[in-house]
Short mmCIF file of C-alpha atoms in Angstrom, two decimals:
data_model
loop_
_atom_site.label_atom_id
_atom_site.label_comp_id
_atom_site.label_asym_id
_atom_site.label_seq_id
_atom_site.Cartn_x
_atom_site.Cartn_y
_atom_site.Cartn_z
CA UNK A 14 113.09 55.43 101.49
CA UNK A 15 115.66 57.98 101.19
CA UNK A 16 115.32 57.94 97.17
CA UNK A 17 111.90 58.54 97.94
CA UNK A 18 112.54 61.74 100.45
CA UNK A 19 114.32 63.33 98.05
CA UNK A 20 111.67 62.55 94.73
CA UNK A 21 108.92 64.73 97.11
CA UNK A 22 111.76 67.47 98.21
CA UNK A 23 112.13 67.91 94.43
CA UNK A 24 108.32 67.85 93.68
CA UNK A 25 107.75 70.37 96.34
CA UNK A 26 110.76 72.81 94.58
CA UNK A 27 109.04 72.01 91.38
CA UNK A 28 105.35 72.72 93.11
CA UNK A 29 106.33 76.68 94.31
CA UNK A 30 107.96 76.80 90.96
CA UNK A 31 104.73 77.58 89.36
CA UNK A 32 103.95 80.54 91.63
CA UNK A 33 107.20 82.13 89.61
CA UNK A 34 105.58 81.59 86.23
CA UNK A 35 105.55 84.65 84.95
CA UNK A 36 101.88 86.21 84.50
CA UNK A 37 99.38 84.03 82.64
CA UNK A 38 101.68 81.02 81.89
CA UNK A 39 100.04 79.86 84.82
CA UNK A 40 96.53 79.12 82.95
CA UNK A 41 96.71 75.52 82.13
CA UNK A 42 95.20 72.93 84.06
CA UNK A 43 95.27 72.01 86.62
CA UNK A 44 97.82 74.87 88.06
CA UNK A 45 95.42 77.49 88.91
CA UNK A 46 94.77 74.72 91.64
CA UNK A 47 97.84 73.46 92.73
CA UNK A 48 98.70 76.84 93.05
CA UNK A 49 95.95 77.84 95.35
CA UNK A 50 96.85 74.65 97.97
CA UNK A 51 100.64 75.86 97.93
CA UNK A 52 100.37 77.58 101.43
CA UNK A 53 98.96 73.90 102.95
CA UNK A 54 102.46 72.17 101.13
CA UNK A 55 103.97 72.42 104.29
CA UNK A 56 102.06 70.05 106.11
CA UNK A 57 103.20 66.79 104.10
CA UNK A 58 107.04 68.40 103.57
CA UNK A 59 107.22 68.36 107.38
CA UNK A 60 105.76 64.81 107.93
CA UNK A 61 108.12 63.36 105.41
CA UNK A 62 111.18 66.03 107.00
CA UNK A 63 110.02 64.18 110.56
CA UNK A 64 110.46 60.71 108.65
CA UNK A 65 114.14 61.82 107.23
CA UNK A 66 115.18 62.33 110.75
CA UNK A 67 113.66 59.69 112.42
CA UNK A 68 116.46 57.93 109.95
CA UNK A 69 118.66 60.20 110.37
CA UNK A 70 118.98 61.53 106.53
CA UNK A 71 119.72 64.97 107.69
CA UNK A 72 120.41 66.83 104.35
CA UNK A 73 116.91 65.56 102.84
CA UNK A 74 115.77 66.34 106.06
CA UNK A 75 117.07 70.18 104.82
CA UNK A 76 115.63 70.44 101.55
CA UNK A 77 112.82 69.06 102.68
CA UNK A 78 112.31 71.97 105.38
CA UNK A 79 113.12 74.55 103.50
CA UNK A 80 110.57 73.58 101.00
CA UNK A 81 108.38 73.80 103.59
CA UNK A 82 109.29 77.03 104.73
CA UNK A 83 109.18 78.74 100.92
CA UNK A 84 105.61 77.13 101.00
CA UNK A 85 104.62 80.23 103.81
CA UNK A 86 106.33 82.88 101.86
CA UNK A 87 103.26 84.84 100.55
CA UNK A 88 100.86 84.50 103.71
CA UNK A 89 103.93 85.61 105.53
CA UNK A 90 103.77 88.81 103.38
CA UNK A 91 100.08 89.77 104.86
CA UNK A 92 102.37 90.45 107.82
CA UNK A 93 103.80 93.62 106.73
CA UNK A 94 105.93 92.66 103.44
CA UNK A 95 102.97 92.94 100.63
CA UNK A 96 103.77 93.19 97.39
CA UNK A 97 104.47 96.83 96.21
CA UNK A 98 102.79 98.48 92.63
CA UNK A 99 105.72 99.12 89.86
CA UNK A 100 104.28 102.42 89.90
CA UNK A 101 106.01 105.71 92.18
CA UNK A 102 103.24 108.17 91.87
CA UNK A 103 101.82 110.67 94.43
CA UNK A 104 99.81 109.31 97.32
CA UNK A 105 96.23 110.87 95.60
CA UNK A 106 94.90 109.08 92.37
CA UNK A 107 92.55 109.79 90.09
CA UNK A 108 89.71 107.52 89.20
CA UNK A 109 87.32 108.31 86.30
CA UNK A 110 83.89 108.42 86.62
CA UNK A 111 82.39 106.59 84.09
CA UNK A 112 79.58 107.49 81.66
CA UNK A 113 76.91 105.66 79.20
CA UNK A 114 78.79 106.71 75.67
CA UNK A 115 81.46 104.27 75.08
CA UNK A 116 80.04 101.14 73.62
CA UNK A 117 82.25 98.52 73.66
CA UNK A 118 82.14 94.93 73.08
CA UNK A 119 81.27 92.71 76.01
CA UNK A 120 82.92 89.49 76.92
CA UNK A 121 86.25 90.09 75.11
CA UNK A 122 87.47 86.44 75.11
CA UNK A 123 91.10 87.05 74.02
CA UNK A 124 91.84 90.29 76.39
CA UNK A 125 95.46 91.62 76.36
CA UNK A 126 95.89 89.73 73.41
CA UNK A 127 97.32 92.73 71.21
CA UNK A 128 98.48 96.39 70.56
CA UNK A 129 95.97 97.37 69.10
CA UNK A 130 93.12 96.11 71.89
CA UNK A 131 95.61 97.50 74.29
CA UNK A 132 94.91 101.00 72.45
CA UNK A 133 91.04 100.17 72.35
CA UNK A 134 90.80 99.23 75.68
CA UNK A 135 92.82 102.80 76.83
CA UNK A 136 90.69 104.83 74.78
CA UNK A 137 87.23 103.12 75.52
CA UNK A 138 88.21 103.61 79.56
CA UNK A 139 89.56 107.24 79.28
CA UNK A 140 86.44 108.11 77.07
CA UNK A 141 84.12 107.07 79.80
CA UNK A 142 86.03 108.48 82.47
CA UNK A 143 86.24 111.93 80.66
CA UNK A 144 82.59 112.04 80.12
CA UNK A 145 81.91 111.51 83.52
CA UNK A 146 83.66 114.43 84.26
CA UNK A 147 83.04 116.61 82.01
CA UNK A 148 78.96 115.95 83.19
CA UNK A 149 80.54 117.12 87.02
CA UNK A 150 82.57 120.19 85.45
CA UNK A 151 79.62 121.70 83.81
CA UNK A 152 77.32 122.93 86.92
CA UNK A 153 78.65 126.06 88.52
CA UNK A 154 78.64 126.42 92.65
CA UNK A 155 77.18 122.88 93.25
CA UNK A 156 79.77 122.96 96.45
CA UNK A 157 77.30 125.17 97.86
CA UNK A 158 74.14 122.80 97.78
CA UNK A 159 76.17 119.65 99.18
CA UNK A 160 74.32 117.85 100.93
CA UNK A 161 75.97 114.30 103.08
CA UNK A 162 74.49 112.06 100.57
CA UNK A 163 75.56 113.73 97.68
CA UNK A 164 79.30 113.32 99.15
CA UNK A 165 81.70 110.56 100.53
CA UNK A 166 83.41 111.24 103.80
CA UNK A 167 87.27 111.02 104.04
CA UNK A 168 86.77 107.57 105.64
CA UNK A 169 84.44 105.01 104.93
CA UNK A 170 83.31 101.24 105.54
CA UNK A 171 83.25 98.94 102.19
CA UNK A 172 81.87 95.23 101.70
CA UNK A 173 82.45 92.35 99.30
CA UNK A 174 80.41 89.16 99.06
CA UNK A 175 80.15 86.29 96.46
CA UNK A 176 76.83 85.43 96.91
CA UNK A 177 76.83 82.11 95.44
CA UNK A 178 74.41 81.92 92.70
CA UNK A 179 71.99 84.34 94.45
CA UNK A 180 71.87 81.80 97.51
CA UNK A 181 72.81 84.35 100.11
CA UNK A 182 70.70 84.93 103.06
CA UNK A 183 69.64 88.74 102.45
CA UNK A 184 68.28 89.50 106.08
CA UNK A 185 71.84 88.44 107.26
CA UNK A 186 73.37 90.55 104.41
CA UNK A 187 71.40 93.64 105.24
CA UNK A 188 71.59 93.42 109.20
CA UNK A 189 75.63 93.14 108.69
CA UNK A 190 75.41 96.49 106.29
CA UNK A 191 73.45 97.87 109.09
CA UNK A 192 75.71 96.70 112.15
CA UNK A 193 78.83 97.73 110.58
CA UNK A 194 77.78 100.79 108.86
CA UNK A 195 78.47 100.02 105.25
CA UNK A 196 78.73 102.77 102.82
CA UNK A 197 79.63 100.57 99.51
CA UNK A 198 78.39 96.95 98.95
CA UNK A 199 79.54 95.02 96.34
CA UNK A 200 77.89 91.93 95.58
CA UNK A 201 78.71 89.13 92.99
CA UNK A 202 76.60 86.16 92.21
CA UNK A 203 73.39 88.01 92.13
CA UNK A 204 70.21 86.28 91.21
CA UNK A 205 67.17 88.79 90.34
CA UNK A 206 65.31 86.57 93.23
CA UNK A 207 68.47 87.69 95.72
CA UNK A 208 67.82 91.49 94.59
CA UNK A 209 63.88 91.37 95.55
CA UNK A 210 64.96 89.69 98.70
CA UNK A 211 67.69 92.15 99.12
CA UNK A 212 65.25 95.10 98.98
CA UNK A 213 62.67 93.36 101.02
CA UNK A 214 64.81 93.26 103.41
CA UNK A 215 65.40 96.88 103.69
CA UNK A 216 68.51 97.72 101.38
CA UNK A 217 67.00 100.09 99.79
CA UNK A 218 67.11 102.26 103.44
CA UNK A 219 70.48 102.32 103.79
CA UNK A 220 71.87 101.10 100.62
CA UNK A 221 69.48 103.25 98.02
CA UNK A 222 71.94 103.47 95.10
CA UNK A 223 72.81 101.22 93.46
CA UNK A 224 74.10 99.67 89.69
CA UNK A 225 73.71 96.44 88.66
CA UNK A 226 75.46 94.67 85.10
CA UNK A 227 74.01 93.46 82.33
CA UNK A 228 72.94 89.51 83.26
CA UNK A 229 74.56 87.41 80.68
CA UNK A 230 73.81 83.39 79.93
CA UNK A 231 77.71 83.38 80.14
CA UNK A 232 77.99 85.35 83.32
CA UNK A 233 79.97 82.85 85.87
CA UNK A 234 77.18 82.12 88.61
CA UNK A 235 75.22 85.59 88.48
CA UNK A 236 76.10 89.10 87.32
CA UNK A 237 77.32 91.78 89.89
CA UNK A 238 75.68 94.31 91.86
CA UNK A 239 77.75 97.41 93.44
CA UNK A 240 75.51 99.54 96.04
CA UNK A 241 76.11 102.92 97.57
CA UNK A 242 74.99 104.47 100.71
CA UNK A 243 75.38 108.09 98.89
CA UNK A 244 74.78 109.46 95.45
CA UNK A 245 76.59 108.71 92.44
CA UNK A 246 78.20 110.94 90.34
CA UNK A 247 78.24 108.63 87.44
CA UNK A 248 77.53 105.01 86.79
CA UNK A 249 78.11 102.26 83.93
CA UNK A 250 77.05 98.54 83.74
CA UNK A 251 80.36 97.20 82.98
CA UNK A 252 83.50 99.36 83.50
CA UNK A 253 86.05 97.01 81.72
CA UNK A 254 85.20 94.47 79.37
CA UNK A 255 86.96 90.77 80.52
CA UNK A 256 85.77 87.57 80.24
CA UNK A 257 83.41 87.27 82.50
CA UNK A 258 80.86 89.01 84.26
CA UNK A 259 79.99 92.90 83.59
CA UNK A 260 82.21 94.94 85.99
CA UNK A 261 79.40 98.03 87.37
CA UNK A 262 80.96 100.72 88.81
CA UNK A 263 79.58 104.16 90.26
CA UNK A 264 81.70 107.38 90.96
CA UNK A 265 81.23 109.30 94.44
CA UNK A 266 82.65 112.72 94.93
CA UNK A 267 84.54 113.03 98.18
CA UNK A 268 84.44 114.97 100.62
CA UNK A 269 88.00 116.41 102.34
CA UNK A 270 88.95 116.32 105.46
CA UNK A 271 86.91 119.43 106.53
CA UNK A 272 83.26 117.65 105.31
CA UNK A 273 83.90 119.99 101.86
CA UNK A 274 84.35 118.93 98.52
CA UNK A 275 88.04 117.72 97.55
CA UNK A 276 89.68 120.04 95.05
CA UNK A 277 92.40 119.46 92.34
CA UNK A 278 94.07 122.70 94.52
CA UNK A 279 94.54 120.78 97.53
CA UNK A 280 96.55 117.87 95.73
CA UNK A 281 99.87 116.89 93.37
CA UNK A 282 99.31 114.94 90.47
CA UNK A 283 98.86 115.49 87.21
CA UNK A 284 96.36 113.64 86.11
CA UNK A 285 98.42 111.15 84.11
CA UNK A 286 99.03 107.22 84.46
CA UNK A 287 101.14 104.14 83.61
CA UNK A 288 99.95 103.05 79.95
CA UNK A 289 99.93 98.92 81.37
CA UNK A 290 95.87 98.60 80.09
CA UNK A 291 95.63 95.14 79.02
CA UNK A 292 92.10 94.97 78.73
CA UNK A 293 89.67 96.09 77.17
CA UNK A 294 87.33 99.27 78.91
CA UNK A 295 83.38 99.54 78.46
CA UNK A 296 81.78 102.42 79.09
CA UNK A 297 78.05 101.27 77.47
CA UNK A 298 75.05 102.51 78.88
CA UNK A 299 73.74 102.41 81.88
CA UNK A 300 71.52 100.51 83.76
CA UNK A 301 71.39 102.40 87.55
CA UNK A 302 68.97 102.46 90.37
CA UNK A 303 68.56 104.35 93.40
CA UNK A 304 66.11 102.98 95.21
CA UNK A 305 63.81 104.75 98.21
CA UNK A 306 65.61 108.39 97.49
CA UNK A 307 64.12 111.45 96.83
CA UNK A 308 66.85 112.95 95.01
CA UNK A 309 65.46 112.84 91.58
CA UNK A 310 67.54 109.94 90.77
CA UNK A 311 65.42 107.45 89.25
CA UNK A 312 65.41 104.29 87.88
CA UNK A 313 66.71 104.51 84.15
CA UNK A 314 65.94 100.45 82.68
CA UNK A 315 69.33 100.94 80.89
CA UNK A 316 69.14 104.45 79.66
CA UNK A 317 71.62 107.51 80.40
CA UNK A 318 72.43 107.82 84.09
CA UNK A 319 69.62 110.49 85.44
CA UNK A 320 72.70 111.74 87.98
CA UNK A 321 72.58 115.75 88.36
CA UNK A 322 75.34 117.72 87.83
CA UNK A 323 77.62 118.21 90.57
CA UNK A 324 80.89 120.18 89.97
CA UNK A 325 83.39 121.74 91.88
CA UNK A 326 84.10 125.08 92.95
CA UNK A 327 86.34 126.03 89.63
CA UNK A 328 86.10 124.19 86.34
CA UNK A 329 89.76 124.04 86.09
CA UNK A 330 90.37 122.13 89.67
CA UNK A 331 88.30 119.31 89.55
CA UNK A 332 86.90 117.49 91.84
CA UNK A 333 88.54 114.19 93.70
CA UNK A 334 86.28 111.39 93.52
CA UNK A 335 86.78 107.20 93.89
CA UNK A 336 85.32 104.85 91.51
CA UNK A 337 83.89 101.91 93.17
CA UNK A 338 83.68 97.96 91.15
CA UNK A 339 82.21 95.12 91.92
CA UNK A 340 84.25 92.25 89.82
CA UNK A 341 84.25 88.54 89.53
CA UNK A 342 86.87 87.30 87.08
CA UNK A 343 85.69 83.49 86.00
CA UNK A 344 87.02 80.45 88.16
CA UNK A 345 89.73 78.25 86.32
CA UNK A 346 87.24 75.30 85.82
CA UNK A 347 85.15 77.49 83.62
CA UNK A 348 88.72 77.98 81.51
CA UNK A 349 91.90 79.16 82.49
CA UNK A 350 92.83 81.12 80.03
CA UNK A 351 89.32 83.40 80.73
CA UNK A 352 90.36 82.93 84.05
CA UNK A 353 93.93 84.89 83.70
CA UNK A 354 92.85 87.35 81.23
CA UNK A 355 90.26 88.31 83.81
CA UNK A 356 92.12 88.74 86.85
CA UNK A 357 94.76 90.98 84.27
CA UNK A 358 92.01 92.79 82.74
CA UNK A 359 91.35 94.79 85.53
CA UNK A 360 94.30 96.47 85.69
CA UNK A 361 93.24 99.16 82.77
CA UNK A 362 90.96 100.20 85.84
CA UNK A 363 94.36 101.59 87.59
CA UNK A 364 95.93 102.04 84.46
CA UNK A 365 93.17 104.50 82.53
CA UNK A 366 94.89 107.72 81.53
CA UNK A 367 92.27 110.08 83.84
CA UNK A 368 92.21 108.00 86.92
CA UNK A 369 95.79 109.36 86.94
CA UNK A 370 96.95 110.98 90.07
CA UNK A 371 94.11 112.87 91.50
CA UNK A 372 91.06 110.43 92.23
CA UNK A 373 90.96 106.99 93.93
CA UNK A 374 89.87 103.45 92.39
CA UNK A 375 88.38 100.27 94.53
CA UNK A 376 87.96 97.26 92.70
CA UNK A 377 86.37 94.58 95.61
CA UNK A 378 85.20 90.91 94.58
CA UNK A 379 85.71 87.44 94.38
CA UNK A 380 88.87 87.72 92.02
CA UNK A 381 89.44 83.33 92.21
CA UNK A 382 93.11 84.30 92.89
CA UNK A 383 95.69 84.87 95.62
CA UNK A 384 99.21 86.16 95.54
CA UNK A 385 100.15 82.95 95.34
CA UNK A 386 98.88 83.16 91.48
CA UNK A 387 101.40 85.12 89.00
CA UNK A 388 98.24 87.15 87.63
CA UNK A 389 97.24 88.29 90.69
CA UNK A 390 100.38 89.71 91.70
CA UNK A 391 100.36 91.20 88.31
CA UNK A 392 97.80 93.00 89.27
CA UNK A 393 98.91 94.63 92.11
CA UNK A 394 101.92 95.39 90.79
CA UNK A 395 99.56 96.99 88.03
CA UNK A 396 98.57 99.59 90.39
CA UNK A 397 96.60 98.43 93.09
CA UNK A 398 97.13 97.89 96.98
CA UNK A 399 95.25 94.68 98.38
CA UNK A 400 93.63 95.53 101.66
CA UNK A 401 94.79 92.81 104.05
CA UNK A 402 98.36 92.98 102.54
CA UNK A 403 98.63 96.93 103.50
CA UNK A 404 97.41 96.71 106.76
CA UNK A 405 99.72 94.22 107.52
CA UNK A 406 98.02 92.32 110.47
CA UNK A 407 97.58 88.62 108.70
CA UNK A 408 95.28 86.93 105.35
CA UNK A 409 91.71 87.78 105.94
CA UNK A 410 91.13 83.87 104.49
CA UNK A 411 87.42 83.58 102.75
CA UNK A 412 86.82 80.38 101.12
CA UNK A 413 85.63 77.63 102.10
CA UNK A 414 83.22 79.15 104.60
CA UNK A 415 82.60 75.71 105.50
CA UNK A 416 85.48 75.08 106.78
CA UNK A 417 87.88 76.59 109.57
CA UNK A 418 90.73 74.83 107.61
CA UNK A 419 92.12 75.03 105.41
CA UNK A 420 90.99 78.44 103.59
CA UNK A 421 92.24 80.70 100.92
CA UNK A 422 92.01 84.34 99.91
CA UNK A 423 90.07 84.29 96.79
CA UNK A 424 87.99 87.87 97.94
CA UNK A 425 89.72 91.02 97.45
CA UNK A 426 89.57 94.98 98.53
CA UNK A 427 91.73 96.30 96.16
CA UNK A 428 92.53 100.08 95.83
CA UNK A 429 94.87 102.88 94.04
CA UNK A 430 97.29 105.06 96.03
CA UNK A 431 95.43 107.72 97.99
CA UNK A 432 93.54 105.55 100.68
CA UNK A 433 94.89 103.78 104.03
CA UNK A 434 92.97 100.34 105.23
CA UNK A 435 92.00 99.28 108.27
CA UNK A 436 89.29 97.40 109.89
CA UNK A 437 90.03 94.26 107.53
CA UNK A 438 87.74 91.27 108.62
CA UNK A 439 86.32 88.16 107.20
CA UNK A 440 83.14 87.24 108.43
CA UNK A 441 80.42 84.24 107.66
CA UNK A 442 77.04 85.48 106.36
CA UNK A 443 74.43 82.58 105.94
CA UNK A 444 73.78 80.23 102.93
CA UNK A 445 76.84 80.90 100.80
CA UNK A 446 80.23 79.44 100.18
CA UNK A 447 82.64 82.68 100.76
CA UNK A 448 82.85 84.68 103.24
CA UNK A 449 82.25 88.19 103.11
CA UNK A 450 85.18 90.56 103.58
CA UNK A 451 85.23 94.22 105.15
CA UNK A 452 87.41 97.24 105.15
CA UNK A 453 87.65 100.80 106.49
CA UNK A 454 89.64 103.29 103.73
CA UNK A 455 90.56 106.22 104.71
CA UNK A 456 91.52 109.65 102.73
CA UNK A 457 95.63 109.53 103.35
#
C-alpha cells in the first residue's frame, strides 16, 4: 500500500507538471483535459493522504498533501494574486478601430507559425485599425453633435454567452440584457434561427447594433455575434484571423468622465505597443447591422461599414475609444493544436501597433481555457487583464451549467490596461451548456 501512496503522490507532481509546459506544448491529447480537472486533483490526493495516515506513513502522507495543495494554486489566484501582463505601460490603451480594407485570409491553420506571418498578421491589424481612424479624424466638430448613443460612458455593463449551437433561450437572453442593463453583448454559437429569435424578442430595442462574422462550415458550433447598445465607430467581421470562428469586433468612442468625448490631451501614451502578434489580423469587409435605429446606419449585407464620421475636437488628439470582440477559439476535441493557436492568436488584438497606449481592447467569449492552461496565461501575460482575476473576489466558474460541481472557467472578460472590473457574476440563462458571465468596466 505504501508503494502504491507514493506511485499517485508522483502522478499528481507529474499531473500539475503540465500546467508548467511552456505555451502550446500543452496541445496534445488528451492534456488540454487533464489540465482543465487539475483544480478537482485534490479531492483523491486527500483521500489517499487520509489512507497514509490512517497507517501512519506520514512522509507520503506529506507529498501527498502538498500535491494537493499545488492543485488550488491558480483558483487561489482569483483571490487577489492574478497573473500580471509582461507589459509596464500607462494605465490608458489604445484599441484600433477596425475597418473593411484589409483582406486577409480566414482560418489561418498554422497561426504563429513564423516571422514572416508574425509581420503579416502586425500589418493586416494596424492597417485596419488605422483606417478606422483615419474615417473618425476626418469630420471636423463632431464633439459638438454627440449625442448618448453615439458615445460610451466611462462605465459600462458587458455580457458573454456561448450559446450552444444557437440553442439558447432568447427571451431569457434579452430579459437578462434588459435587467442588468447591458451595453455590449457578445454572443458565440449563433445559429441564424437564434438571431430571428433574438430580435423577436426585442434585441433590436436595446441592443440595435450589432456585427455578426462570416458563418463558416468550419466554424466550431456557430459563428459569433458582438452587439452594442450605442453606435459604432467602425466594425469588421473578423478582427484576427485564428483557427476558428470569425472574431467581429465594433469600435465605440468614449465618453470621459465629464459625458464629453475622451481626447489624446487628457492622456500619456504614445500610441505604441509590444510587437508579441502571433497571429494573424483580418480586417475584410464588413458585414454590420444596426437594427431599429434611426441613425442612418443601415444594414450593409457585407459591404463598407455605413458608420458616419465622428472625430474629435483636433485632428492631432484623437479620440479614445475601446474595441469590443466576441471570440471562440476551437475546443481541443476539434484539434489541439487549432485549439492553442487560437487561444494565442488573440493576443495581436493587445499587441497591434495602434491599440498602443491610448484606447482600450475587450476580447469576451468562450476561450475553452483557464489559467490552468499555459496558452491562456500566455495570453494574459500578452496584454490582457481577465475580469474575475482583477477584481479579486473568487472564479466566476461557467461550465457545466448543469452542474453545481464541479465547474471550470472556460468564459472570459478580458481587457487592456485602462479599465477597472467589477460586478463579475456568472449566471444560468436557459437551454445552453455555459453560463453566461457579466462585468462592469470602468474608465480608470
Amino acid at each position: 500500500m505504501i508503494t502504491f501512496l507514493y506511485i499517485l503522490a508522483f502522478i499528481g507532481f507529474v499531473w500539475l507538471g503540465l500546467c508548467a509546459l511552456p505555451a502550446g506544448m500543452e496541445a496534445r491529447m488528451p492534456m488540454p483535459y487533464l489540465i482543465a480537472l487539475t483544480p478537482f486533483l485534490w479531492v483523491p490526493l486527500v483521500i489517499f493522504a487520509g489512507i497514509g495516515a490512517w497507517q501512519h506513513e506520514w512522509g507520503v502522507v506529506s507529498l501527498l498533501l502538498v500535491a494537493a495543495l499545488m492543485t488550488s494554486s491558480q483558483r487561489i489566484s482569483y483571490w487577489g494574486t492574478g497573473i500580471k501582463p509582461h507589459s509596464t505601460r500607462d494605465t490608458s490603451r489604445e484599441t484600433g478601430r477596425e475597418t473593411p480594407h484589409t483582406p486577409i485570409a480566414k482560418d489561418t491553420k498554422q497561426a504563429g507559425n513564423s516571422q514572416k506571418t508574425n509581420d503579416f498578421i502586425t500589418s493586416a491589424v494596424t492597417d485596419a485599425i488605422q483606417s478606422a481612424q483615419s474615417s473618425i479624424d476626418s469630420s471636423p466638430s463632431s464633439a459638438t453633435r454627440e449625442t448618448a448613443r453615439e458615445t460610451l460612458p466611462p462605465q459600462f455593463a458587458v455580457m458573454t454567452l456561448n450559446c450552444r449551437y444557437g440553442r439558447a433561450d432568447a427571451d431569457d437572453i434579452v430579459a437578462n440584457v434588459r435587467t442588468r442593463g447591458i451595453d455590449v453583448l457578445a454572443l458565440q454559437e449563433v445559429s441564424d434561427d437564434l438571431i430571428a429569435r433574438l430580435d423577436a424578442a426585442g434585441v433590436g430595442t436595446l441592443l440595435p447594433y450589432r456585427q455578426s462574422g462570416e458563418p463558416k462550415g468550419s466554424d466550431n458550433g456557430g459563428y459569433n455575434v458582438i452587439f452594442s447598445r450605442y453606435e459604432p465607430a467602425a466594425a469588421v467581421p473578423n478582427v484576427v484571423a485564428i483557427p476558428a470562428a470569425d472574431v467581429p469586433a465594433i469600435t465605440l468612442r468614449l465618453a470621459g468622465e465629464d459625458g464629453g468625448a475622451h481626447t489624446a490631451s487628457r492622456f500619456s501614451g504614445d500610441g505604441s505597443a509590444d510587437d508579441n502578434d502571433d497571429n494573424d489580423g483580418n480586417g475584410s469587409d464588413t458585414y454590420g447591422t444596426a437594427a431599429g435605429n434611426d441613425s442612418g446606419v443601415g444594414n450593409t449585407d457585407r459591404g463598407a461599414a455605413s458608420i458616419p464620421d465622428t472625430a474629435g475636437t483636433d485632428s492631432n488628439t484623437p479620440e479614445r475609444t475601446v474595441t469590443f470582440c466576441s471570440a471562440h477559439p476551437k475546443s481541443p476535441m476539434r484539434g489541439c493544436e487549432d485549439w492553442s493557436a487560437g487561444i494565442l492568436g488573440l493576443r495581436s488584438i493587445a499587441g497591434a501597433k495602434l491599440i498602443g497606449d491610448h484606447n482600450i481592447a475587450v476580447v469576451m467569449g468562450d476561450l475553452n481555457s483557464s489559467t490552468d492552461h499555459p496558452s491562456f496565461r500566455a495570453l494574459l501575460k500578452g496584454g490582457f487583464k481577465d475580469a474575475s482575476l482583477t477584481q479579486g473576489t473568487g472564479p466566476h466558474l461557467t461550465f457545466p451549467s448543469w452542474l453545481r460541481w464541479p465547474r471550470i472557467e472556460l468564459d472570459h472578460i478580458l481587457f487592456t490596461r485602462g479599465l477597472k472590473p467589477s460586478g463579475v457574476e456568472s449566471f444560468v440563462v436557459k437551454d445552453t451548456d455555459h453560463l453566461a458571465l457579466v462585468a462592469t468596466l470602468s474608465l480608470r
